[in-house]
Coordinates of C-alpha atoms in Angstrom, one line a residue:
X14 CA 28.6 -21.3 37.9
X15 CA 24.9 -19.8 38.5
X16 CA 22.5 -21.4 36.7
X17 CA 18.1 -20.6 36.8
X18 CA 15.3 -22.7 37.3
X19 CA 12.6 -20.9 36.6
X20 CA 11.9 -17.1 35.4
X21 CA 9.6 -15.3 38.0
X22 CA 7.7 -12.0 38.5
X23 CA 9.2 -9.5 35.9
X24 CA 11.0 -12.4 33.8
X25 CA 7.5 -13.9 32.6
X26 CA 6.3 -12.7 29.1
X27 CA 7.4 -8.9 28.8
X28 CA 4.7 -6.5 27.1
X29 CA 4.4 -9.7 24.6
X30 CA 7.6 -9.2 22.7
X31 CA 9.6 -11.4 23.9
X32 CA 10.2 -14.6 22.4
X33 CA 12.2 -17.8 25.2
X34 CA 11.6 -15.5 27.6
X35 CA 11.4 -18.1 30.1
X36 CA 15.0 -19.5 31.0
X37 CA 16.4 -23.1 30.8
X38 CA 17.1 -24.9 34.1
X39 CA 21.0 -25.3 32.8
X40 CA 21.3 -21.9 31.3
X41 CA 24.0 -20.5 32.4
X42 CA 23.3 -16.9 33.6
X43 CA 26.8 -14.4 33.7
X44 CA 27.5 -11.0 35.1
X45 CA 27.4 -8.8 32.2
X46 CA 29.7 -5.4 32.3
X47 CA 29.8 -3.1 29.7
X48 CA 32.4 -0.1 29.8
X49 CA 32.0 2.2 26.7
X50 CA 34.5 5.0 26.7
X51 CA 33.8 8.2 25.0
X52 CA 35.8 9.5 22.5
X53 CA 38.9 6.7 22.5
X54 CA 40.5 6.4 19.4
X55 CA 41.5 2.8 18.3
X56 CA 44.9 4.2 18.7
X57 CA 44.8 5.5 22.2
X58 CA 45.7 2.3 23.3
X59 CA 49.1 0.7 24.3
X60 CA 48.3 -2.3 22.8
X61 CA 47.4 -1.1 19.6
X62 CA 50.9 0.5 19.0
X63 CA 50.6 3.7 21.2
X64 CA 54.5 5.0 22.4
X65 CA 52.8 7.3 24.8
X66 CA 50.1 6.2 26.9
X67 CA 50.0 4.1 29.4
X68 CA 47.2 1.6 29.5
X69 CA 48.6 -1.6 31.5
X70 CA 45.4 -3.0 33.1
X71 CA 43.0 -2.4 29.5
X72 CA 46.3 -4.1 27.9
X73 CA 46.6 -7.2 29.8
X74 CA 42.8 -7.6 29.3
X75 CA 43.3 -7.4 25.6
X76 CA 45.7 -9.8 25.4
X77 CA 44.2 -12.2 28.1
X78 CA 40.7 -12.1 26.7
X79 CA 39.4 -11.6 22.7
X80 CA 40.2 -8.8 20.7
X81 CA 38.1 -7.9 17.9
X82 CA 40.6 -6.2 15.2
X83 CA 37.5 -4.7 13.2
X84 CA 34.9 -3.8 15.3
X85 CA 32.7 -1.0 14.4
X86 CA 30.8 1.5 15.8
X87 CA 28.8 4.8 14.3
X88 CA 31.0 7.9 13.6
X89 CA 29.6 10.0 16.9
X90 CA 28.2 9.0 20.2
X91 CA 24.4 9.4 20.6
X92 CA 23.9 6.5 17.5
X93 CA 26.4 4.4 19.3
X94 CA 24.7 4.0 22.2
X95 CA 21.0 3.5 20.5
X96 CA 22.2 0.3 18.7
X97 CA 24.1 -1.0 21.5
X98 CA 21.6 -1.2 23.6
X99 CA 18.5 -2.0 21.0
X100 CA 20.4 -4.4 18.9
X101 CA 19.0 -2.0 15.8
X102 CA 20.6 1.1 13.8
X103 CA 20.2 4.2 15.2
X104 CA 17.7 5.8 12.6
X105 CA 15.1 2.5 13.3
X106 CA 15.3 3.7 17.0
X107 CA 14.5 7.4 16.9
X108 CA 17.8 8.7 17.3
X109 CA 19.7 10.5 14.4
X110 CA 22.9 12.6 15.4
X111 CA 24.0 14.0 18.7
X112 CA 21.9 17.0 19.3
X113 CA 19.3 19.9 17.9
X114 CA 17.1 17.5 19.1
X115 CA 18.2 14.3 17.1
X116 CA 19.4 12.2 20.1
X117 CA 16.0 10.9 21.6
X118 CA 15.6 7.6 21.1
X119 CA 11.8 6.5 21.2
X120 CA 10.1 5.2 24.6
X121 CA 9.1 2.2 23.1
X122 CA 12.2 0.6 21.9
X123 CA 13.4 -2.4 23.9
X124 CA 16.6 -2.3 25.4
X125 CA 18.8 -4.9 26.9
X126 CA 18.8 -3.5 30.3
X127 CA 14.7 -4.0 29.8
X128 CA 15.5 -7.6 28.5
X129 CA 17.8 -8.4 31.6
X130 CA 15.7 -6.9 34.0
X131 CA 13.1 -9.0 33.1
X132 CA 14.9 -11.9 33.2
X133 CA 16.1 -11.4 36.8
X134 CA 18.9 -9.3 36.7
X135 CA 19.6 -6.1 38.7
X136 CA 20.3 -3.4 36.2
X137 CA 22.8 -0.4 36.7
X138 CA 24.2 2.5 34.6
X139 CA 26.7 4.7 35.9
X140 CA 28.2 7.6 33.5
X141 CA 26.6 9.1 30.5
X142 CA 23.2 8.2 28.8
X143 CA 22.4 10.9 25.9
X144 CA 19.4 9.5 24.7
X145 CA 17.2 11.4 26.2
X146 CA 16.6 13.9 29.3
X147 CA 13.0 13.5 29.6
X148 CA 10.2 10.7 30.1
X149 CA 10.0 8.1 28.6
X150 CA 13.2 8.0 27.2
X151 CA 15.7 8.0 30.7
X152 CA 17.4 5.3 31.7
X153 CA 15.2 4.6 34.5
X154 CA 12.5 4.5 31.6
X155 CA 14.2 1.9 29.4
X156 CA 14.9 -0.7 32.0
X157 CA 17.5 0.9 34.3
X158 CA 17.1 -0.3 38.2
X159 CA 20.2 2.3 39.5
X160 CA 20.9 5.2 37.0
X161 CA 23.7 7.8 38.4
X162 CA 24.2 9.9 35.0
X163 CA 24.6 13.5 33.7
X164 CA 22.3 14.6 31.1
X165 CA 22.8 16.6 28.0
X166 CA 25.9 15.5 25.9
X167 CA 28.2 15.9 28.1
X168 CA 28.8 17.5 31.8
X169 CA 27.8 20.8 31.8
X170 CA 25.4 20.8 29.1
X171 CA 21.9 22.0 29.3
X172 CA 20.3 21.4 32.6
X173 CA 23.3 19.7 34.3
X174 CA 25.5 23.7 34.1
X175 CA 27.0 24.8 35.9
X176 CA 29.3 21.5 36.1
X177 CA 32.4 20.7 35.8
X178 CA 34.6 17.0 35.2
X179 CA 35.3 17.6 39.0
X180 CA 32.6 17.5 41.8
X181 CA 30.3 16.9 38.9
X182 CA 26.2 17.6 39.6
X183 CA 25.0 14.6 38.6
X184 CA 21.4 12.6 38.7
X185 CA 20.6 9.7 41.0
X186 CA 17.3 7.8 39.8
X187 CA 16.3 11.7 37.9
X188 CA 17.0 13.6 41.3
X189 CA 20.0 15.9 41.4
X190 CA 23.1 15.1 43.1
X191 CA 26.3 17.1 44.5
X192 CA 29.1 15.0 44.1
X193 CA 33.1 14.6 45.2
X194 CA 35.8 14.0 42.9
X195 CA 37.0 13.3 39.4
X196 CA 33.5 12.0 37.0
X197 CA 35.0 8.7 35.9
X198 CA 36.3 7.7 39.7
X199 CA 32.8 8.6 40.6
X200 CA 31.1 6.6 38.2
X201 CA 33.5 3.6 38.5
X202 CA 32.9 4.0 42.4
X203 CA 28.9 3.6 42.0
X204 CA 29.0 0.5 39.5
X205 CA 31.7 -1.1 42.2
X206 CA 28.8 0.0 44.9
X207 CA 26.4 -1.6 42.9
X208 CA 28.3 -4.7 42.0
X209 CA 28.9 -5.3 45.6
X210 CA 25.2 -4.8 47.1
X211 CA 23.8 -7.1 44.1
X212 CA 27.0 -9.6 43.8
X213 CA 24.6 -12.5 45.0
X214 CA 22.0 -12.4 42.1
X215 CA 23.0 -11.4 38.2
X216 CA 23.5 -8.3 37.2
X217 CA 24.2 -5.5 34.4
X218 CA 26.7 -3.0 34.6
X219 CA 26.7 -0.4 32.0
X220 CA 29.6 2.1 32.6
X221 CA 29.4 4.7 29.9
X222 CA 32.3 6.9 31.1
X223 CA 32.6 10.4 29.3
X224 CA 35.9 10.7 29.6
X225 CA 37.9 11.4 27.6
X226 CA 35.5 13.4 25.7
X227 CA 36.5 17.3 25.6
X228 CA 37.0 19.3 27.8
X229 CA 40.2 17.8 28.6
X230 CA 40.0 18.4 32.1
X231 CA 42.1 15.7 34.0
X232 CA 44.1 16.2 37.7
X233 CA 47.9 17.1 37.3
X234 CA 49.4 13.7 38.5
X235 CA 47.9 11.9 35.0
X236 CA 48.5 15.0 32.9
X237 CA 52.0 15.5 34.1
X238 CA 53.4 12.7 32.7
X239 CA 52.9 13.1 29.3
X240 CA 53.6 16.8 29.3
X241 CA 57.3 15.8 30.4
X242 CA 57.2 13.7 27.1
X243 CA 57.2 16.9 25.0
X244 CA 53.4 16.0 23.7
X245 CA 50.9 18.9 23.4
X246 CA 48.8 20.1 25.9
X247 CA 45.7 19.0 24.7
X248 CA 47.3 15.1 23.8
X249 CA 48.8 15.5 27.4
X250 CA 45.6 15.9 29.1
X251 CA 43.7 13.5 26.5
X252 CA 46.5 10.5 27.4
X253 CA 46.1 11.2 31.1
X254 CA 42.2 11.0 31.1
X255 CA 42.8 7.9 29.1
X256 CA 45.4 6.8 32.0
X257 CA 42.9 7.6 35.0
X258 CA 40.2 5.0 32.4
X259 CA 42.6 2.5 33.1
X260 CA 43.7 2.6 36.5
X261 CA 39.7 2.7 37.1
X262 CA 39.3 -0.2 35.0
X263 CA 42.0 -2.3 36.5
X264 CA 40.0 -1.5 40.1
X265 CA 37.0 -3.0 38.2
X266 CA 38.9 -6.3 38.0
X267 CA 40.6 -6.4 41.0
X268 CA 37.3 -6.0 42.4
X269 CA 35.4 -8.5 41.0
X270 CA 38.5 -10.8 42.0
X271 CA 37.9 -10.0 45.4
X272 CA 34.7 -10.5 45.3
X273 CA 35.0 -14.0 43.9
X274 CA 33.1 -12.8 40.7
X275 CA 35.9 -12.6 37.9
X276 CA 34.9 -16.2 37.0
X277 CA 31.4 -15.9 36.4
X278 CA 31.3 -12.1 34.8
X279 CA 31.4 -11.2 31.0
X280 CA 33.3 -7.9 30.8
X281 CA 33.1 -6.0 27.5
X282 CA 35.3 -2.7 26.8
X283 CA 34.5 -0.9 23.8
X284 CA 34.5 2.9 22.5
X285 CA 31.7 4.7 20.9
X286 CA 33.5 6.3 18.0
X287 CA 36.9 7.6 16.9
X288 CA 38.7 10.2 18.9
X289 CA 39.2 13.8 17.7
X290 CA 42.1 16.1 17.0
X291 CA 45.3 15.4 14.8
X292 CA 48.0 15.3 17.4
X293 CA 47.6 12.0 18.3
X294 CA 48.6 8.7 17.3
X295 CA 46.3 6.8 14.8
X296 CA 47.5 3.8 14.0
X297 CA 47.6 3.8 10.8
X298 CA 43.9 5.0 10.6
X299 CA 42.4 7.6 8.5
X300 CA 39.9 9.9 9.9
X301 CA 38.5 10.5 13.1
X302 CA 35.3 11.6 15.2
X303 CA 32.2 11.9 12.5
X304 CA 34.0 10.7 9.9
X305 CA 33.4 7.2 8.2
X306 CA 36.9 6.6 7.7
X307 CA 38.4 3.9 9.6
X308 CA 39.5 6.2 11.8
X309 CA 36.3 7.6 13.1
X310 CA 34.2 4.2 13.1
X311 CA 36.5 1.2 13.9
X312 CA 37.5 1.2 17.6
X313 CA 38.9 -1.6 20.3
X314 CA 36.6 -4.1 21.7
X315 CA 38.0 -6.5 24.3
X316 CA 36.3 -9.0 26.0
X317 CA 36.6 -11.4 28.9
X318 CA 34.4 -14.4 30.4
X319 CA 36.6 -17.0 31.9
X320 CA 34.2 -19.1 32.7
X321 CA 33.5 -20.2 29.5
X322 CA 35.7 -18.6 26.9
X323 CA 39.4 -19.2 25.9
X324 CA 41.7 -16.4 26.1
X325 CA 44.5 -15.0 24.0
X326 CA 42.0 -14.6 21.0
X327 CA 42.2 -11.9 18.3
X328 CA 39.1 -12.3 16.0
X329 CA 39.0 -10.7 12.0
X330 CA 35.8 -11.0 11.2
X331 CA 33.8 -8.0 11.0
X332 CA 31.5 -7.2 14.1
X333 CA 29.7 -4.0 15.1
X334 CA 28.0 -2.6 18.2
X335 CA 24.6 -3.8 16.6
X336 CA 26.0 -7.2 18.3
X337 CA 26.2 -6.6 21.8
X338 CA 23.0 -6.8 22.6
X339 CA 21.9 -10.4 20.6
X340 CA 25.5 -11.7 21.8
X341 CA 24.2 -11.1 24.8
X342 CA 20.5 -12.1 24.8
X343 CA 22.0 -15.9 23.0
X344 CA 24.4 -16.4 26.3
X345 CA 21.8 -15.6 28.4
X346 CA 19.1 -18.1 26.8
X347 CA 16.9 -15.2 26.1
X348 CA 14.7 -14.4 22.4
X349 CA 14.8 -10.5 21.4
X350 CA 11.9 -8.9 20.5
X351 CA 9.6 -10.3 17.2
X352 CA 7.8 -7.1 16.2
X353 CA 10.6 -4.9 14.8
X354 CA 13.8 -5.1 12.8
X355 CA 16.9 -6.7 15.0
X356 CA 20.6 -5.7 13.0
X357 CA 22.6 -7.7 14.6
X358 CA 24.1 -11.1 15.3
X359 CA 25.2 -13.1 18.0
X360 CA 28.8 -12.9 18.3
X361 CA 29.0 -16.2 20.1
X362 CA 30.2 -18.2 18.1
X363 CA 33.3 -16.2 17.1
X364 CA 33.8 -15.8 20.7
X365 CA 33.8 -19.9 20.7
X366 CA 35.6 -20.4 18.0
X367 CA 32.5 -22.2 15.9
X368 CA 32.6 -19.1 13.2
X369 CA 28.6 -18.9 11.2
X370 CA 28.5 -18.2 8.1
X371 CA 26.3 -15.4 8.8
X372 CA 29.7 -13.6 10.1
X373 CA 31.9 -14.6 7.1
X374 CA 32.8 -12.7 4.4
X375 CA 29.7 -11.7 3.4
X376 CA 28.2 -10.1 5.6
X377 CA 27.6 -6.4 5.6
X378 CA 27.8 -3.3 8.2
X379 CA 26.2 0.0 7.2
X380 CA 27.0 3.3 8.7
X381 CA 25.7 6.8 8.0
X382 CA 25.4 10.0 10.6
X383 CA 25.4 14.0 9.6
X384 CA 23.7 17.0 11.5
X385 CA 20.1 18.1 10.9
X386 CA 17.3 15.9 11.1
X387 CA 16.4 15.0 8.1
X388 CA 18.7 12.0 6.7
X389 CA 19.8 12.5 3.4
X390 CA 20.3 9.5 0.9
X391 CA 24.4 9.1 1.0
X392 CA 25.0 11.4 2.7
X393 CA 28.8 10.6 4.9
X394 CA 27.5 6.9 4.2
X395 CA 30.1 3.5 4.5
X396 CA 28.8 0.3 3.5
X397 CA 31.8 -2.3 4.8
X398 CA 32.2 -6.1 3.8
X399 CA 35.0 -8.0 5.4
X400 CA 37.2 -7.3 2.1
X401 CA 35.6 -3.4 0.7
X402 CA 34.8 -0.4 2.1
X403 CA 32.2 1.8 0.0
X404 CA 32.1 5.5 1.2
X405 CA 29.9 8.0 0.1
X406 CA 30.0 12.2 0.4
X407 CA 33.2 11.6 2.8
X408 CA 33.8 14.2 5.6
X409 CA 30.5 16.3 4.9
X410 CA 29.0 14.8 8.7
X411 CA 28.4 18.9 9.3
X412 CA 27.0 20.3 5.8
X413 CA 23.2 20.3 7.1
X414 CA 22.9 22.6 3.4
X415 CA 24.1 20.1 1.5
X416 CA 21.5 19.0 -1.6
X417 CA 22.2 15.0 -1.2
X418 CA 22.2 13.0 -3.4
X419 CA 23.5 14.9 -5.9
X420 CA 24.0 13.3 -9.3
X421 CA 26.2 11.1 -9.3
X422 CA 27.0 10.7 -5.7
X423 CA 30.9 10.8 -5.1
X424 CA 31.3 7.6 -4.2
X425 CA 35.2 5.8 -3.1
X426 CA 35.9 2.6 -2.9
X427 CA 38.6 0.7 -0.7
X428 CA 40.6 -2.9 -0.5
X429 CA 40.9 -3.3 3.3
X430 CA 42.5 -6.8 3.5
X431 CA 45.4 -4.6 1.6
X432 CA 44.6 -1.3 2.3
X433 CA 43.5 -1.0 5.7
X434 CA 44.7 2.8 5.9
X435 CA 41.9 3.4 3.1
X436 CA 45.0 5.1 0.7
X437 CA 44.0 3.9 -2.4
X438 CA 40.8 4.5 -4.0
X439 CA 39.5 1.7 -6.3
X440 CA 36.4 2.7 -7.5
X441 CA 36.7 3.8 -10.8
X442 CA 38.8 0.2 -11.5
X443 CA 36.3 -1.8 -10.0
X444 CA 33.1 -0.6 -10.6
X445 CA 31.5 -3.9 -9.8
X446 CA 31.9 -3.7 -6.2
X447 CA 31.2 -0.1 -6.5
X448 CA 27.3 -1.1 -8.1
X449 CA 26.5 -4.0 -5.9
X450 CA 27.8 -2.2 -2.5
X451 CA 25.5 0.8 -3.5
X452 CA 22.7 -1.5 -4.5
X453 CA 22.5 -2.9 -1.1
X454 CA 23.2 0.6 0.8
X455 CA 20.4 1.5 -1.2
X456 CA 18.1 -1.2 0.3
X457 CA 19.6 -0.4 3.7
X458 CA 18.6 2.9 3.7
X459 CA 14.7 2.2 2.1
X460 CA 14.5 -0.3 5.5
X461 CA 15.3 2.2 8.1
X462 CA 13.6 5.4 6.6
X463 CA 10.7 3.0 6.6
X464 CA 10.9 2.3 10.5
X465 CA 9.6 6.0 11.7
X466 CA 10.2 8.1 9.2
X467 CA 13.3 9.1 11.0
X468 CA 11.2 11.2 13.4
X469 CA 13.2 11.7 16.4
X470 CA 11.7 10.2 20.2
X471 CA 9.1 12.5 21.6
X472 CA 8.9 14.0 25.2
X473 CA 6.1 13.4 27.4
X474 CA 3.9 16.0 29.3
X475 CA 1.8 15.0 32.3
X476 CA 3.5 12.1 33.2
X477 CA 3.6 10.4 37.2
X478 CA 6.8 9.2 36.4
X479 CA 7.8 13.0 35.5
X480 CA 5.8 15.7 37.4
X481 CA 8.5 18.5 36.6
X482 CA 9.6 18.4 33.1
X483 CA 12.7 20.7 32.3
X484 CA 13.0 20.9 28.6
X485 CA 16.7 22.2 28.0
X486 CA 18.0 24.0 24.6
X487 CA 20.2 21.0 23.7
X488 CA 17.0 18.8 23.0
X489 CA 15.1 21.1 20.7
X490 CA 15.2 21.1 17.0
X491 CA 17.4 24.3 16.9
X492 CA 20.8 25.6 17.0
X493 CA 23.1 26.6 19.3
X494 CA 22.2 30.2 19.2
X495 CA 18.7 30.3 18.6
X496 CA 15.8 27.4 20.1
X497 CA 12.9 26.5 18.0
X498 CA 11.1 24.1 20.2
X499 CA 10.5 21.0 21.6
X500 CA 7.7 18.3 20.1
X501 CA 5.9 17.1 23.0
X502 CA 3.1 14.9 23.7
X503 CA 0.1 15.6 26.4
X504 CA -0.3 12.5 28.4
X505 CA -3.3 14.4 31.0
X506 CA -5.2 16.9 30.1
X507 CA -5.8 20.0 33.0
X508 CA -4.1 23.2 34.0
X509 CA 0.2 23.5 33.7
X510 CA 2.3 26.2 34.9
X511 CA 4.9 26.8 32.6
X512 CA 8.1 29.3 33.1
X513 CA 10.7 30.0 30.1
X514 CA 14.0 31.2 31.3
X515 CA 15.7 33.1 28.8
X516 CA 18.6 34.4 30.5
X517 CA 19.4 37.6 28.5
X518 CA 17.0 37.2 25.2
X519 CA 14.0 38.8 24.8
X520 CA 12.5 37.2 22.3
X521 CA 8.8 36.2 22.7
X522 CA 7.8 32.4 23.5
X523 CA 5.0 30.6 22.8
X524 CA 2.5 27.0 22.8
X525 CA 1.4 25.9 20.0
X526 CA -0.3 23.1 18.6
X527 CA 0.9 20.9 16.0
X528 CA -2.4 18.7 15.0
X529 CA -3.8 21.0 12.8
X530 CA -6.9 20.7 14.6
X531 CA -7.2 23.4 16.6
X532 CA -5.6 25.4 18.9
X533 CA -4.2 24.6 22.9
X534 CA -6.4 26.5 24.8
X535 CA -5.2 30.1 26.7
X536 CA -2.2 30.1 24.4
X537 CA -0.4 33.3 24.4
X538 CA 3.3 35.0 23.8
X539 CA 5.3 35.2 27.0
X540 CA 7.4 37.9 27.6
X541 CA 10.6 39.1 30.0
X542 CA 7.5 41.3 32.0
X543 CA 5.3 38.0 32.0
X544 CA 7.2 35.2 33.0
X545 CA 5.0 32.6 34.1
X546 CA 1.3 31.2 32.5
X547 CA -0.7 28.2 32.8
X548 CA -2.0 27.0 29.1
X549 CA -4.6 24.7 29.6
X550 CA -3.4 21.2 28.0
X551 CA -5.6 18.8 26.4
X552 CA -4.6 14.9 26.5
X553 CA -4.0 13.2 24.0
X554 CA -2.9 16.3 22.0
X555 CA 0.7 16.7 20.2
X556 CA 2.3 20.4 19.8
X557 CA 5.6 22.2 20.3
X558 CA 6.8 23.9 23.0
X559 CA 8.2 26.9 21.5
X560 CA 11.0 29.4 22.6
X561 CA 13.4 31.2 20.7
X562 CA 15.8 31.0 23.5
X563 CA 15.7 29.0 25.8
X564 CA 18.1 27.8 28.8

């Protein structure tokens, strides 16, 4: 059992947010592991019902450790990730759908791998980040010791192509890497490495495989299989990238049995929203990927510490990725930040069978995500109680034209303790539950509009910690065929060179300020025949970077 007596160095008082920062003599201070799969339906699972795939190791853990049967996350990835790690939803943190510039989550949120590290531990992520490419907003920004990642959305997006799932270019501590192999054996390879150079002192694992987000590209011995089942292609090659999860996650284990860790590690395995296609099996779920459907927002969550918590567990009450990080943070003896807006809840107490009544039936989980980056009032909304389910505009995550609210909203109401499918829609008999779940969505929404306005994380120019900044197409505000810029703020003022590659456009690029002060200075268009200028920058000064294509 490893126990503290005293916080040192970075574990004193962290930029004045932290509140118990300083750890008890007896508290008890696990291994913390996090493995968030990408695109794993709750019903790509053998445990959950599955005939197909096989998921042996990720089934025994299930059944060995605590299962949460309604465990929520946000419809797509990008807002996933924001409130695991910050404890807050996604729009409080910068961060508002996947891309078109709406997945950079703001410098100064706290994150638990910024908590941890203070605290002590040694702090490690090892697969996909998508919260931002650029300072401050990398991992190695927001509290990340070891960072091997890709960037982008997924491999061989933006500044990562040409890459593929195989021998992946990938980014150690921001510096490009060649690598060998398959993406999730390479990233399950570097949190082993990292587990074993820091098994000594505690540490943070987060493992955000993307796998198995499309493409489905997977080697032929886990494909195979399932092909000889008579599934599809595409469900083949999904299954098998689900299959090579496994067998990496059951190394994982064996691992930290080797290393006499098991004990004294808390392992959580989650997903980060429902998967995507038809032909597949769905347990009984309705929806999937960007929907707020069961389907596309309830997903497994296992855990393990045995050390200190019984096994054999399935817990009912509702529980969402806002969780993770206070669950965390209230094992660990540490106080989350005191000058913003924390979501969620410990979960320890479920996890120790001493249920709060703050996790009982009335508690409430809120969940809305659609493209463009301006939220819109019920818009693809869910409100969920541990009996109702209220859904607004339902399966309209990609109508960025849509005038929302529109009077009345369509609104649907479900029964999940008796319609867990969602097959049955009760709001025009029960128009009760209808008013108060809308009253409180309505509240919801006034609170995180009122955080930042929903305005997306900013890049930095000028930075130490950045010399070379490559702005790629999938952060701007545009679309996938034309660019309309980046925001960006001017940390040092003083002469940049800056070079657009446009591949094949030729339209015409540009600086421009955005104060409406005055101008950047020595701001001109930059054509094919004039590739390269150096605006003069002033500090301090916010502006876009504009291009209206850029790579």
């Amino acid at each position: 059992m490893r126990r503290v007596t005293l916080a040192r160095g970075r574990a004193a008082l962290m930029f004045g947010l932290l509140a118990g920062t300083v750890i008890a003599a007896d508290q008890v201070r696990p291994n913390v592991i996090v493995v968030l799969t990408d695109d794993q339906a709750f019903g790509d699972l053998g445990i959950h019902g599955n005939p197909h795939v096989r998921t042996p190791h990720l089934d025994r853990f299930a059944r060995e450790g605590t299962q949460f049967s309604r465990f929520y996350v946000s419809p797509v990835c990008s807002p996933t990730r924001a409130s695991l790690l910050t404890g807050r939803y996604h729009y409080r943190t910068g961060v508002l759908h996947t891309s078109r510039g709406g997945a950079k989550m703001h410098g100064d949120e706290v994150t638990l791998a910024e908590l941890l590290r203070a605290a002590g531990y040694h702090t490690g992520i090892f697969g996909k980040w998508h919260l931002g490419d650029n300072y401050p907003m990398r991992p190695t920004d927001q509290g990340f010791d070891r960072a091997l990642i890709h960037k982008s959305g997924g491999i061989n997006q933006g500044p990562d192509a040409p890459s593929s799932y195989f021998n992946p270019r990938l980014w150690a501590n921001n510096e490009p890497k060649e690598t060998t192999g398959y993406c999730t054996d390479i990233f399950f390879t570097a949190a082993l490495d990292f587990i074993e150079q820091n098994r000594r002192q505690p540490f943070l694992v987060y493992l955000p495989t993307n796998a198995p987000h499309a493409p489905l590209d997977v080697s032929p011995q886990y494909r195979d299989r399932y092909r000889a089942m008579g599934l599809p292609e595409d469900t083949a090659r999904l299954y098998g990238m689900v299959e090579n999860i496994d067998d990496n996650f059951g190394r994982l284990l064996a691992r930290l049995d080797q290393l006499g860790l098991r004990e004294q590690t808390m392992v959580i395995f989650l997903s980060d929203n429902g998967g995507t296609g038809e032909r597949r099996y769905d347990a009984g779920l309705r929806g999937s990927k960007s929907s707020v459907y069961e389907g596309g927002i309830r997903v497994p969550f296992f855990v393990q510490w045995p050390e200190r918590l019984k096994g054999g567990r399935t817990v009912d009450r509702i529980a969402a990725h806002v969780d993770i990080m206070p669950t965390v943070l209230d094992i660990v003896g540490l106080g989350a930040p005191q000058d913003r807006v924390i979501d969620g809840v410990s979960l320890l107490p479920l996890l120790t069978e001493r249920t709060p009544a703050h996790a009982g039936p009335e508690r409430l989980l809120f969940f809305q995500c659609h493209r463009g980056l301006a939220p819109k009032r019920y818009q693809n909304f869910a409100v969920v109680s541990q009996r109702y389910k209220l859904i607004g505009h339902p399966g309209t995550f990609g109508r960025e034209d849509m005038d929302a609210p529109s009077p009345p909203p369509p609104l649907e109401l479900y029964d999940l303790a008796s319609d867990p499918g969602e097959k049955q829609d009760l709001a025009s008999r029960r128009p009760g539950a209808v008013a108060d779940l809308r009253r409180d969505y309505e509240a919801w929404f006034e609170s995180v509009a009122a955080s930042r306005g929903f305005a997306p994380g900013v890049i930095h120019i000028g930075s130490g910690a950045e010399p070379r900044v490559h702005l790629s197409r999938y952060q701007d505000g545009g679309y996938p065929e034309i660019s309309t810029g980046w925001k960006v703020k001017v940390l040092a003022g003083g002469r940049y060179a800056v070079t657009f590659d446009r591949g094949e456009h030729q339209a015409p690029a540009s600086l421009q300020s955005g104060d409406g002060v005055s101008p950047l200075h020595c701001i001109r268009p930059c054509f094919p025949q004039d590739p390269f200028f150096d605006p003069i920058l002033a500090a301090g000064r916010r502006g876009h970077l504009v291009s209206q294509s850029v790579s």
